[in-house]
Tab-separated table of C-alpha atoms in Angstrom:
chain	number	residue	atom	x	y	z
A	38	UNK	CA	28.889	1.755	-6.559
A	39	UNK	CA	29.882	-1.308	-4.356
A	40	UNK	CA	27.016	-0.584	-2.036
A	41	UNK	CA	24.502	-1.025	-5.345
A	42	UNK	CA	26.041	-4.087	-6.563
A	43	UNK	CA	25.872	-5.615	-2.881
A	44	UNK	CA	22.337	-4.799	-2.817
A	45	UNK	CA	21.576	-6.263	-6.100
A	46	UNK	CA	23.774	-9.431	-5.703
A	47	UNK	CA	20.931	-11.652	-4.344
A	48	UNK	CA	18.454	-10.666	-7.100
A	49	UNK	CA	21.436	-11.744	-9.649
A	50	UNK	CA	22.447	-14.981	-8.164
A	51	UNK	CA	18.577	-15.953	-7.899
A	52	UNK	CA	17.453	-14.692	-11.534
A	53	UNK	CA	21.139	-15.939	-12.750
A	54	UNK	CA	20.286	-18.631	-15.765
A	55	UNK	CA	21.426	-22.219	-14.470
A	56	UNK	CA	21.274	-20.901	-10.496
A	57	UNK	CA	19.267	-24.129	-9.093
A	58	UNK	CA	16.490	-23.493	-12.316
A	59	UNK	CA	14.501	-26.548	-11.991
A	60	UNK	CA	14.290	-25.504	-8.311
A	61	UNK	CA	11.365	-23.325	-6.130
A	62	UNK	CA	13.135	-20.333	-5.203
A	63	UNK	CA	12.501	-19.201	-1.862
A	64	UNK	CA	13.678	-16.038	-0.011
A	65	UNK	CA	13.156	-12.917	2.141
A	66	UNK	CA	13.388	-12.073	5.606
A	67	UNK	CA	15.769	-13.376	8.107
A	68	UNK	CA	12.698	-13.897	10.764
A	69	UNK	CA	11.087	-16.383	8.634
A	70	UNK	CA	13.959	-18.699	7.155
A	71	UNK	CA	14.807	-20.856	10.156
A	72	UNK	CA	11.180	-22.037	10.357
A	73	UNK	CA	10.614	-22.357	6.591
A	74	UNK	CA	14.109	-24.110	5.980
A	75	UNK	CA	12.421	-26.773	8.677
A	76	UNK	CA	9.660	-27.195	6.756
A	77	UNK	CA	11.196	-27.745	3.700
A	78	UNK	CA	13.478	-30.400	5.166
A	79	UNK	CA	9.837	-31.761	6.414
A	80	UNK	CA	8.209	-31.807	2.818
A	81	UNK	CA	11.005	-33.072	1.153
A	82	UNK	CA	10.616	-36.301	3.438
A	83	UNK	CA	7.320	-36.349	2.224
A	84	UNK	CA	7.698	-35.822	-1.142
A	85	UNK	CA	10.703	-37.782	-2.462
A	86	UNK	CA	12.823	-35.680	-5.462
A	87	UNK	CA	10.590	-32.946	-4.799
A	88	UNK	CA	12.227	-29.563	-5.965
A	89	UNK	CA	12.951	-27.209	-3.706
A	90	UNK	CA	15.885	-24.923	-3.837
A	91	UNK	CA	18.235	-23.707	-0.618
A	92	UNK	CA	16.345	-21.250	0.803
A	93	UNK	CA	18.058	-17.422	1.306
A	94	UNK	CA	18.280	-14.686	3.717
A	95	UNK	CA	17.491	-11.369	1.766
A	96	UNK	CA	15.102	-9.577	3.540
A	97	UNK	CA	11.766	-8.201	2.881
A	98	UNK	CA	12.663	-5.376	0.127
A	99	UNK	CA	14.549	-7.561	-1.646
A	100	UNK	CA	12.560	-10.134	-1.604
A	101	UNK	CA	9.725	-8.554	-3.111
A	102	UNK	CA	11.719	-6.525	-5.661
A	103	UNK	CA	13.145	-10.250	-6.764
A	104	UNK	CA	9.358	-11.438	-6.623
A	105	UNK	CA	8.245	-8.671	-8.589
A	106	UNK	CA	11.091	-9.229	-11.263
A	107	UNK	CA	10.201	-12.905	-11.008
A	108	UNK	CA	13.341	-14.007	-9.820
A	109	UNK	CA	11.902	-15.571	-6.381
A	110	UNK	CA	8.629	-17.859	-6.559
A	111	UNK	CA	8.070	-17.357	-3.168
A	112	UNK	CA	9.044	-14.685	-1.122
A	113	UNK	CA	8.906	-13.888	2.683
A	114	UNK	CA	8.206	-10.674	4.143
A	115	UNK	CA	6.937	-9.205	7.578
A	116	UNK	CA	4.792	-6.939	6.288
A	117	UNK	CA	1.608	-6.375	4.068
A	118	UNK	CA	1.985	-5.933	0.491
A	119	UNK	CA	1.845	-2.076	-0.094
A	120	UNK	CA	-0.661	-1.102	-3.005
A	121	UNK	CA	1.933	-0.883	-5.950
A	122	UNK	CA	3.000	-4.482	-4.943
A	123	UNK	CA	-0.546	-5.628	-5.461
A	124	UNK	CA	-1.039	-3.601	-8.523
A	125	UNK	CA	1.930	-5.574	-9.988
A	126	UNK	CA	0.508	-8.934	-9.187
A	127	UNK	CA	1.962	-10.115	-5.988
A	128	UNK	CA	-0.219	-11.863	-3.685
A	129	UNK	CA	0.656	-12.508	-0.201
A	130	UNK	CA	-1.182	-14.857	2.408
A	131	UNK	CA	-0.209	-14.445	6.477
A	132	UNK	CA	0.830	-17.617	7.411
A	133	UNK	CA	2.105	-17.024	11.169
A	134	UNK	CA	2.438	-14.596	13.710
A	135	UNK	CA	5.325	-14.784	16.132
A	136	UNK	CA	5.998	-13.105	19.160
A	137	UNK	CA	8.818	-10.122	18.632
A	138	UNK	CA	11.001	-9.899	21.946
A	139	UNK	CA	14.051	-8.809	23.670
A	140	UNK	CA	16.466	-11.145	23.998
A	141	UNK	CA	19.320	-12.186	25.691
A	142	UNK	CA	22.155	-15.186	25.205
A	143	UNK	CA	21.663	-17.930	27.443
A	144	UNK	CA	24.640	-17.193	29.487
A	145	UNK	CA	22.818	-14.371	31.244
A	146	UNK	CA	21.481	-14.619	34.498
A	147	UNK	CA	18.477	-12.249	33.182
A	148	UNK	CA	14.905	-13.447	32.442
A	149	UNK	CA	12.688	-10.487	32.806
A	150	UNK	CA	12.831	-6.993	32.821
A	151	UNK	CA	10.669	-3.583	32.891
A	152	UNK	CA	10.023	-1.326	30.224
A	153	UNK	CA	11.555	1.421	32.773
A	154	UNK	CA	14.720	-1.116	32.417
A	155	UNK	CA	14.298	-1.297	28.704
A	156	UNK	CA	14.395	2.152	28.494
A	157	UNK	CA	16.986	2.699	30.513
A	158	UNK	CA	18.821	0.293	28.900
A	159	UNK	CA	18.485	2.333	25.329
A	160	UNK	CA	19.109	5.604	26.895
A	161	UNK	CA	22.214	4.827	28.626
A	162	UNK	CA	21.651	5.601	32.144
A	163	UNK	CA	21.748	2.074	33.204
A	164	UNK	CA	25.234	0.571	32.347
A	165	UNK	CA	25.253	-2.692	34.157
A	166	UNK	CA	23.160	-5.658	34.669
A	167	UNK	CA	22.367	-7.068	38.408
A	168	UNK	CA	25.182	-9.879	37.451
A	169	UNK	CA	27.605	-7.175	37.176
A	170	UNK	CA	27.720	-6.967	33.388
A	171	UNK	CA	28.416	-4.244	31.174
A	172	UNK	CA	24.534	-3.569	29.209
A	173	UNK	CA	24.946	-3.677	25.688
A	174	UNK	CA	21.697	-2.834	23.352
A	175	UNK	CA	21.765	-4.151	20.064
A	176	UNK	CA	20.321	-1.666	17.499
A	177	UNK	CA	19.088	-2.010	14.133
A	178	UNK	CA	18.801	0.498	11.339
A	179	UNK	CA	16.759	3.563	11.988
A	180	UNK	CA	14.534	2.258	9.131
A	181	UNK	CA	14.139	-0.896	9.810
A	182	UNK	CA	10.964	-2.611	10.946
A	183	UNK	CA	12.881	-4.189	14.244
A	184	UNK	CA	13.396	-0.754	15.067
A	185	UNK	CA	9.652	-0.161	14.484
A	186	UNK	CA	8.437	-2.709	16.732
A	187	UNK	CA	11.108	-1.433	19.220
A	188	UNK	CA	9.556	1.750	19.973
A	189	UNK	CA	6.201	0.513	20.255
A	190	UNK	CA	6.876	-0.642	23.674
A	191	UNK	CA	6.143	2.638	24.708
A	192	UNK	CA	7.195	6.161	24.350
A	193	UNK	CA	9.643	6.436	26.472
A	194	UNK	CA	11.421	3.340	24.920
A	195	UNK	CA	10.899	4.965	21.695
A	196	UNK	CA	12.771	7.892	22.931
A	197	UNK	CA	15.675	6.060	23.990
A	198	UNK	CA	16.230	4.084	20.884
A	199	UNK	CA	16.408	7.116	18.861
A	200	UNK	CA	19.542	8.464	21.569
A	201	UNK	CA	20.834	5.194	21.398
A	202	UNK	CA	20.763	5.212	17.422
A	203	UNK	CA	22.464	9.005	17.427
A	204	UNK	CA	25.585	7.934	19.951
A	205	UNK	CA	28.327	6.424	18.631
A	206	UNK	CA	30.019	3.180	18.920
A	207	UNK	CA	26.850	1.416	19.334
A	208	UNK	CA	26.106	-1.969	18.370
A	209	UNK	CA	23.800	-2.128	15.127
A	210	UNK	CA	22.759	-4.736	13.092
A	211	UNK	CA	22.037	-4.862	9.730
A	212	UNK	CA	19.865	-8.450	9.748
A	213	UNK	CA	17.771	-10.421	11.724
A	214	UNK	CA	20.421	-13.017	11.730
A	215	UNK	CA	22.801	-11.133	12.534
A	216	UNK	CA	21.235	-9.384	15.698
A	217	UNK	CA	20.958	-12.974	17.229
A	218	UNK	CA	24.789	-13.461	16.024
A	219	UNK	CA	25.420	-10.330	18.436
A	220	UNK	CA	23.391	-11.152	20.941
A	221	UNK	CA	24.403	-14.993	21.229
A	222	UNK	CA	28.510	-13.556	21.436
A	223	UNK	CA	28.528	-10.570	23.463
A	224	UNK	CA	28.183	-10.655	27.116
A	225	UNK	CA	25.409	-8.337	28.593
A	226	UNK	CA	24.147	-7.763	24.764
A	227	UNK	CA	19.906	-7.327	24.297
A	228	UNK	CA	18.352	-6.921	21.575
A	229	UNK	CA	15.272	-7.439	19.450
A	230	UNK	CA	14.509	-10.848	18.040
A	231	UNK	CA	11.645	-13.282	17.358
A	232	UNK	CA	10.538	-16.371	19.948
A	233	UNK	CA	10.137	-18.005	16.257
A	234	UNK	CA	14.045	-17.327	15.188
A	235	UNK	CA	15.102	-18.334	18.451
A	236	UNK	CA	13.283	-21.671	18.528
A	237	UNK	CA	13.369	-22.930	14.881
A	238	UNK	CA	17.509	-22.134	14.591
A	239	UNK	CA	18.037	-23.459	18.417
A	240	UNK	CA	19.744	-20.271	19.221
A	241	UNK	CA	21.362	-19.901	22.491
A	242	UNK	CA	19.151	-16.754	23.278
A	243	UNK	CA	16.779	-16.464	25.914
A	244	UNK	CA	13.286	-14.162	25.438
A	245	UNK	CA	12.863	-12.465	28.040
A	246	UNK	CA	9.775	-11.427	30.137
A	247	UNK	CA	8.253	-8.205	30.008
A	248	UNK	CA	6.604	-6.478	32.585
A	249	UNK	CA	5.894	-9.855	34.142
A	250	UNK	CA	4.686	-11.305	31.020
A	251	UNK	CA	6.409	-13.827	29.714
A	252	UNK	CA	6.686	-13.390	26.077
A	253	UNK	CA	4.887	-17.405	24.575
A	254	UNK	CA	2.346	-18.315	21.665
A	255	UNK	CA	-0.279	-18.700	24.064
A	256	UNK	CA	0.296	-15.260	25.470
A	257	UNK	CA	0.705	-13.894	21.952
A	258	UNK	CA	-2.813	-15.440	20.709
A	259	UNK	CA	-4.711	-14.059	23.870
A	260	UNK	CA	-3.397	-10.355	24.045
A	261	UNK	CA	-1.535	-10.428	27.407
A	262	UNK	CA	1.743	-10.030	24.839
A	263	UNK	CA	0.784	-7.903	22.244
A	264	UNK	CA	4.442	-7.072	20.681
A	265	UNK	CA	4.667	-9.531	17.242
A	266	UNK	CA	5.945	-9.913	13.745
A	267	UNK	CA	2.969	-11.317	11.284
A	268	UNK	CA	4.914	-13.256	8.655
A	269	UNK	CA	3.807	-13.698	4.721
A	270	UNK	CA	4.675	-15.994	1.974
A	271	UNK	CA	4.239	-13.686	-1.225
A	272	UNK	CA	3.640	-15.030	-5.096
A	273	UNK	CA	4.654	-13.232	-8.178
A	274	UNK	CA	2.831	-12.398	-10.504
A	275	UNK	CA	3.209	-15.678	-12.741
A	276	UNK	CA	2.263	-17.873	-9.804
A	277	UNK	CA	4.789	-20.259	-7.768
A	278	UNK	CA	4.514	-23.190	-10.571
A	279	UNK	CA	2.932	-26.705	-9.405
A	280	UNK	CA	5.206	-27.512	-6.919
A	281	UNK	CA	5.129	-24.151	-5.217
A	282	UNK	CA	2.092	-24.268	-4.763
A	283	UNK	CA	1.968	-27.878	-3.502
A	284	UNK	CA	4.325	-26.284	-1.261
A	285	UNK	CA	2.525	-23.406	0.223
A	286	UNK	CA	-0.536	-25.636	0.291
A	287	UNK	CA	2.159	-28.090	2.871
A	288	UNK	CA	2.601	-25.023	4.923
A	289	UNK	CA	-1.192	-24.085	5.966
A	290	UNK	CA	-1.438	-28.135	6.210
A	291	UNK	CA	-2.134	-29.517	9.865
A	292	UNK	CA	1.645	-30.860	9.118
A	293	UNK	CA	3.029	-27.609	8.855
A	294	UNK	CA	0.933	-25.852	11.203
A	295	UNK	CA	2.140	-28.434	14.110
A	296	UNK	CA	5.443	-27.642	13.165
A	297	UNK	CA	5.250	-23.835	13.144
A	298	UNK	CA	3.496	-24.018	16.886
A	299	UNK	CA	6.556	-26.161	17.738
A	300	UNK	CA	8.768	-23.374	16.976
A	301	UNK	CA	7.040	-20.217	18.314
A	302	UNK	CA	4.419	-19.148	15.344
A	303	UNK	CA	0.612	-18.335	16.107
A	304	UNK	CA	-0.824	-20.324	13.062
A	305	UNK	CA	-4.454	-19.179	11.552
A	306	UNK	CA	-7.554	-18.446	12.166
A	307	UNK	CA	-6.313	-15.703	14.254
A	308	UNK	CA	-8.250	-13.645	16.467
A	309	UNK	CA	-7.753	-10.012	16.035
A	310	UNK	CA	-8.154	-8.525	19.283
C-alpha cells in the first residue's frame, strides 16, 4: 500500500484544489527540468506576473497519467506518445534532443573510455580505474528507458548491464536526478546521464568520450554521436490555457532555442540521419 500512495502522491499534490491553481503546471522527467526550470526563470523576466508554477520532477509515466487526468498542463516526457495517449487527447511536440552519455564527477581523472571498457565496467571484470579507483557503475531500473539507451551501445554492453542488474549490492537509481546525485558523491561512480542535465543544473559531472568521440551538440546533430534522449512537452487534452501556450510558443522561440543550445539540446529542424 505505501508503494501506491508514493506513486500517486505527485498526481495528488498537482490535481490538489488550491495547490498553486492560478498557476501552469509543469512536470515529468528528471532529464528535462533543469533546462525548462531555466527557461521559465527566462520568461518570467520577460513577462512580468506571468503565471507559472514550480516546476516538478515526476517522470515520464507520471507525467502523462497526471496529463491525461488533467492535473499537469504541460508535461515532459522522453518518449513518443504511445497510441492510447493520443487517442485520449494528448499532443506532444519534440522540442530538443540531447546527447545521452556516461558520466563521471569532475573529480575523476577520466575523460574517455571504450565500449570494451564500458563493458567491462558493467560486467565486473574491470574493478579499478587507471587512477587507482575502485569502478562503480550506476544502474537504473531494468525498465527504465536509461537502461534502454544503455544497452544500445552495443551488445556486449547490453550483456553486461543485465549481470550487473542481477548481482547484488549494486548501485541503482531510481531517477535521473538522482543518478547524477550518485555519480557527483561517489568516487570512481559512472553512470548514464544527459550532456543537457549536466549543463543546465551545473553539475559537477564530466561526459565522457566514447570511442574517441567526444559526446557535444555538434557531434549529436551530425551522427558521429548517435546515443540521445529526444525530449517532448505534452498537452492534455483541454489544452495548456493562454499562458501555456504563450509558454510553449517561448520555448520553440529563437529566445529559447539559444538557451537550450547553451545547455546541451539539439533544437529543431532536425535532420534525421
Amino acid at each position: 500500500m505505501r508503494y501506491l500512495i508514493a506513486a500517486l502522491l505527485p498526481l495528488y499534490v498537482l490535481a490538489a484544489p488550491g495547490a498553486a491553481a492560478q498557476s501552469v503546471r509543469i512536470a515529468g522527467t528528471g532529464a528535462a527540468v533543469g533546462a525548462i526550470e531555466l527557461l521559465v526563470a527566462e520568461y518570467r523576466r520577460a513577462h512580468p506576473g506571468a503565471r507559472l508554477g514550480a516546476v516538478e520532477a515526476i517522470g515520464s509515466g507520471g507525467a502523462l497519467r497526471a496529463a491525461r487526468a488533467g492535473a499537469l498542463d504541460i508535461a515532459l516526457v522522453v518518449r513518443p506518445l504511445a497510441e492510447a495517449d493520443a487517442a485520449a487527447g494528448l499532443q506532444a511536440v519534440e522540442y530538443a534532443r540531447t546527447p545521452f552519455v556516461m558520466a563521471m564527477s569532475t573529480k575523476s581523472g577520466m575523460t574517455f573510455l571504450t565500449r570494451a571498457q564500458l563493458a567491462a565496467a558493467y560486467a565486473g571484470s574491470l574493478q579499478v580505474w587507471p587512477d587507482g579507483t575502485r569502478v562503480r557503475p550506476v544502474l537504473r531500473p531494468a525498465d527504465d528507458i536509461d537502461t534502454r539507451h544503455l544497452k544500445a551501445f552495443g551488445p556486449e554492453v547490453g550483456s553486461a548491464v543485465d549481470q550487473a542488474l542481477a548481482r547484488a549490492g549494486m548501485l541503482v537509481a531510481s531517477t535521473d536526478r538522482e543518478a547524477a546525485d550518485i555519480l557527483e558523491r561517489t568516487p570512481g561512480a559512472i553512470g548514464p546521464s544527459t550532456l543537457g542535465l549536466i549543463l543546465s543544473e551545473k553539475r559537477a559531472l564530466r561526459a565522457l568520450a566514447l570511442d574517441g568521440v567526444a559526446p557535444t551538440v555538434q557531434a549529436l546533430a551530425s551522427g558521429a554521436y548517435p546515443h540521445q534522449k529526444r525530449l517532448y512537452l505534452v498537452t492534455g487534452p483541454k489544452g495548456p490555457g493562454t499562458e501555456g501556450a504563450r509558454f510553449l510558443q517561448y520555448v520553440t522561440s529563437p529566445a529559447g532555442k539559444a538557451l537550450l543550445q547553451r545547455t546541451g539540446h539539439l533544437v529543431p529542424p532536425f535532420r534525421e540521419k
